[in-house]
C-alpha positions in Angstrom: 98.1 107.7 82.9 95.7 108.7 80.2 97.3 106.4 77.6 94.7 103.7 78.4 92.0 105.9 77.0 93.8 106.8 73.8 95.3 110.0 75.1 98.9 110.9 75.1 99.7 112.1 78.7 100.9 115.7 78.7 103.0 115.4 81.8 105.3 112.8 80.3 105.5 114.8 77.1 106.3 118.0 79.2 109.1 116.2 81.0 110.6 114.9 77.8 110.3 118.3 76.2 112.0 120.0 79.2 114.9 117.5 79.2 115.3 117.9 75.4 115.6 121.7 76.0 118.4 121.1 78.5 116.2 122.0 81.4 115.4 120.1 84.6 112.2 118.3 85.5 110.4 119.5 87.5 110.7 122.9 86.0 112.2 125.8 87.9 110.3 128.3 85.7 107.1 126.4 85.4 104.7 129.1 84.1 107.0 130.2 81.3 107.9 126.7 80.4 104.2 125.7 80.2 103.4 128.6 78.0 106.1 127.7 75.6 105.3 124.0 75.8 101.6 124.5 75.0 102.4 126.9 72.1 104.6 124.1 70.6 102.2 121.2 71.4 98.6 122.6 70.9 97.1 119.2 71.6 97.9 119.6 75.3 96.3 123.1 75.7 93.0 121.5 76.8 94.8 120.3 80.0 96.0 123.7 81.1 94.1 126.7 82.3 96.1 129.9 81.8 95.3 133.4 83.2 97.6 136.3 82.5 100.4 134.1 81.4 100.2 132.0 84.6 99.1 128.4 85.0 95.9 128.5 87.1 94.8 124.9 86.6 96.0 121.6 85.3 94.3 118.3 84.4 96.2 115.1 85.0 94.5 111.8 84.2 95.1 108.5 85.9 94.0 105.1 84.8 93.7 102.7 87.7 94.4 99.4 85.9 94.0 97.2 89.0 90.4 98.3 89.6 87.8 96.6 87.4 85.2 98.8 85.8 82.4 96.8 87.5 83.9 96.9 91.0 81.3 96.8 93.8 80.2 100.1 95.2 81.9 99.4 98.5 85.3 99.0 96.7 84.8 102.2 94.7 83.7 104.1 97.9 86.8 103.0 99.7 88.9 104.0 96.7 87.3 107.4 96.6 87.9 107.9 100.3 91.6 107.0 99.8 91.9 109.5 97.0 90.1 112.1 99.1 92.7 111.5 101.9 95.6 111.6 99.4 94.6 114.8 97.8 93.8 116.4 101.2 97.3 115.5 102.4 99.0 116.9 99.3 96.9 120.1 99.8 98.1 120.4 103.4 101.7 120.0 102.3 101.5 122.4 99.4 102.2 126.1 99.4 99.3 128.4 99.8 99.3 129.0 96.0 99.1 125.3 95.2 96.8 124.0 97.9 93.5 123.8 96.0 93.9 120.5 94.2 90.8 118.3 93.8 89.8 115.2 91.9 86.9 113.8 90.1 86.0 110.7 88.2 83.1 109.1 86.4 83.4 106.3 88.9 82.7 108.7 91.8 79.6 109.8 90.0 78.4 106.2 89.8 79.2 105.6 93.4 77.2 108.8 94.4 74.3 107.8 92.2 74.1 104.3 93.7 74.3 105.7 97.3 71.6 108.3 96.5 69.4 105.7 94.9 69.8 103.5 98.0 69.0 106.2 100.4 66.1 107.4 98.2 64.6 103.9 98.3 64.8 103.9 102.1 63.1 107.3 102.4 60.4 106.4 99.9 59.7 103.1 101.6 59.5 104.8 105.0 57.1 107.4 103.6 54.9 104.8 101.8 54.7 102.6 104.9 53.9 105.5 107.2 51.1 106.8 104.9 49.8 103.3 104.5 49.7 102.8 108.3 47.8 106.0 108.9 45.3 105.3 106.1 44.8 101.8 107.4 44.4 103.2 110.9 41.8 105.7 109.6 39.9 103.1 107.6 40.1 100.1 110.0 39.9 102.2 113.2 41.9 99.5 114.9 45.6 100.0 115.7 46.3 96.2 115.8 44.8 95.6 112.4 46.7 98.6 111.0 50.0 97.2 112.3 49.2 93.7 110.9 48.3 95.3 107.5 51.6 97.3 107.6 53.6 94.1 108.5 51.9 92.2 105.6 52.6 94.9 103.1 56.1 95.6 104.4 57.1 91.9 104.3 55.8 91.6 100.8 57.7 94.7 99.7 60.9 93.4 101.5 60.6 90.0 99.7 60.1 91.7 96.4 63.1 94.0 97.0 65.3 91.0 98.0 64.2 89.2 94.8 65.0 92.2 92.6 68.4 92.8 94.3 69.3 89.1 93.8 68.2 89.2 90.2 70.2 92.4 89.5 73.3 91.1 91.3 73.2 88.0 89.1 72.6 90.0 85.9 75.2 92.6 86.7 77.9 90.1 87.9 
């Protein structure tokens, strides 16, 4: 729910409102009920996208209380994959007018940024070592010396990366 972030969840309010009106939840006249609900409770209008009196989009928030904010990227990646599968399954089961649900989260952005950073470091290292090898080869004119220089620089870079990764892991928890 969104309550954990100081928001009153609209879905619970909508259910309570419907029941207080003598209607059923879920609504049998959803579009008309949502128009009336949002006209009475303006604070929830930011969660609903209307077009020509029809609901075209809804925002529903979830707070995953069992997942720490500083969970490792592997845990967050697995969680995102589970959400991807869950939403895909709901879309497969939905009618053709309701099969376009998607999800997003600040956590997914952090996961993607960490994965992009990791792959960027790998690509940059490969390019730097390749350029270094070819420059060494041109200057030294000896493939064996160029390979030895590459191994020396590569092992120093690897040791530095391991040190930084260990320091960051300790600093970040």
